[in-house]
Backbone as numpy.savetxt, mean C-alpha at the origin, in Angstrom:
# Nx Ny Nz CAx CAy CAz Cx Cy Cz
10.17 8.67 -31.86 10.27 8.14 -30.42 9.49 9.21 -29.53
8.49 8.61 -28.84 7.64 9.40 -27.96 8.39 9.79 -26.70
8.43 10.95 -26.18 9.18 11.30 -25.02 8.18 11.23 -23.76
6.94 11.18 -24.08 5.94 11.27 -22.92 5.79 10.05 -22.22
5.99 9.86 -20.95 5.91 8.65 -20.22 4.37 8.39 -19.99
3.85 7.08 -19.95 2.54 6.77 -19.68 2.46 6.36 -18.24
2.08 7.48 -17.23 2.03 7.15 -15.89 0.92 6.22 -15.48
-0.01 6.04 -16.19 -1.19 5.34 -15.68 -0.86 3.73 -15.67
0.01 3.34 -16.76 0.41 1.99 -16.96 1.41 1.37 -15.78
2.17 2.24 -15.40 3.49 1.89 -14.46 3.51 2.51 -13.18
2.27 3.15 -12.74 2.22 3.53 -11.30 0.77 3.11 -10.88
1.00 3.16 -9.37 -0.34 2.69 -8.48 -0.28 3.42 -7.30
-1.55 3.62 -6.90 -1.50 4.46 -5.60 -1.18 3.71 -4.56
-0.40 4.14 -3.44 -0.15 3.49 -2.25 -1.22 3.23 -1.39
-1.29 2.03 -0.78 -2.51 1.43 -0.08 -2.70 2.12 1.26
-1.68 2.93 1.66 -1.77 3.79 2.94 -2.00 5.33 2.63
-1.23 5.91 1.87 -1.30 7.33 1.92 -1.81 7.73 0.49
-1.89 7.03 -0.59 -2.50 7.24 -1.77 -1.41 7.96 -2.73
-0.26 8.22 -2.44 0.59 8.57 -3.37 0.98 7.58 -4.45
1.34 8.04 -5.78 1.72 7.20 -6.71 2.90 6.45 -6.48
2.90 5.10 -6.72 4.05 4.22 -6.49 4.41 3.75 -7.84
5.77 3.87 -8.15 6.22 3.11 -9.54 6.35 1.72 -9.44
5.88 0.94 -10.57 5.83 -0.33 -10.57 6.94 -0.78 -11.48
7.33 -2.10 -11.27 8.19 -2.77 -12.14 7.51 -3.16 -13.66
8.09 -3.12 -14.69 7.79 -3.42 -15.86 7.40 -5.16 -16.17
8.34 -5.73 -15.44 8.23 -7.24 -15.56 7.03 -7.86 -14.75
6.96 -9.20 -14.69 5.94 -9.75 -14.13 6.46 -9.61 -12.35
5.54 -10.09 -11.51 5.74 -10.18 -10.30 4.62 -9.45 -9.39
4.76 -9.42 -8.24 3.73 -8.80 -7.32 3.95 -7.23 -7.40
2.88 -6.45 -7.43 3.01 -5.18 -7.54 3.23 -4.48 -6.20
3.88 -3.50 -6.25 4.24 -2.70 -4.98 2.96 -2.12 -4.44
2.63 -2.40 -3.16 1.38 -1.62 -2.66 1.69 -0.34 -1.80
2.91 -0.31 -1.29 3.09 0.85 -0.48 4.22 1.72 -1.06
4.42 2.86 -0.56 5.56 3.71 -1.01 6.93 2.93 -0.68
7.82 3.16 -1.55 9.32 2.48 -1.21 10.28 3.32 -1.04
10.00 4.74 -0.88 11.05 5.73 -0.75 11.09 6.34 0.58
10.45 5.73 1.61 10.27 6.38 3.00 10.65 5.22 3.99
11.71 4.33 3.87 12.05 3.27 4.66 10.94 2.51 5.23
9.89 2.23 4.36 8.83 1.37 4.79 7.96 1.88 5.83
7.68 3.21 5.89 7.00 3.94 6.92 5.41 3.71 6.54
5.09 3.67 5.35 3.79 3.47 5.19 3.25 2.02 5.21
4.06 1.02 5.07 3.74 -0.41 5.22 3.65 -0.48 6.70
4.66 0.24 7.48 4.61 -0.11 9.05 3.30 0.54 9.68
3.03 1.75 9.09 1.83 2.53 9.62 0.48 1.66 9.17
0.47 1.12 8.11 -0.71 0.29 7.84 -0.87 -0.94 8.71
0.31 -1.52 8.85 0.32 -2.83 9.54 -0.01 -2.57 11.08
0.37 -1.54 11.63 0.09 -0.95 12.94 -1.40 -0.57 13.16
-2.01 -0.06 12.09 -3.27 0.28 12.13 -4.20 -1.08 12.03
-3.88 -1.98 11.19 -4.66 -3.16 11.29 -4.49 -3.89 12.61
-3.37 -3.89 13.32 -3.22 -4.46 14.60 -4.30 -3.78 15.72
-4.12 -2.54 15.58 -4.87 -1.65 16.47 -6.40 -2.06 16.22
-6.82 -2.04 15.01 -8.28 -2.59 14.95 -8.52 -4.00 15.23
-7.41 -4.77 15.09 -7.62 -6.38 15.36 -7.86 -6.53 16.93
-7.25 -5.54 17.73 -7.21 -5.66 19.23 -8.14 -4.70 19.86
-9.13 -4.17 18.96 -10.03 -3.19 19.49 -11.29 -4.10 20.20
-11.84 -3.44 21.32 -13.05 -4.34 21.86 -14.20 -4.07 20.80
-15.26 -4.95 21.13 -16.48 -4.86 20.43 -16.49 -5.57 19.27
-17.53 -5.41 18.51 -17.89 -6.13 17.23 -16.80 -6.03 16.07
-16.25 -4.84 15.85 -15.10 -4.74 14.90 -13.80 -5.49 15.18
-13.67 -5.45 16.57 -12.34 -6.27 16.96 -12.58 -7.74 16.68
-13.75 -8.37 17.17 -14.10 -9.66 16.95 -14.13 -10.13 15.61
-14.82 -9.19 14.59 -14.57 -9.49 13.23 -13.33 -9.61 12.59
-12.45 -8.81 13.07 -11.11 -8.82 12.57 -10.31 -9.96 13.14
-10.80 -10.29 14.37 -9.98 -11.47 15.01 -10.35 -12.82 14.19
-11.54 -12.98 13.68 -12.07 -14.09 13.00 -11.38 -14.35 11.58
């Protein structure tokens, strides 16, 4: 039996901070954000999207559509 884990197969980078996020072995949606900090990365990413959406000018208009 091999004692070495295969980190590439069961981890994925966080969509906000880039840290490795462990994934479930079974089927289902992969985790996009860190799960060990009470949802802080997910909240920060959502807040950032909302700020860009409400921004004036062309980037805000494109985000609204």
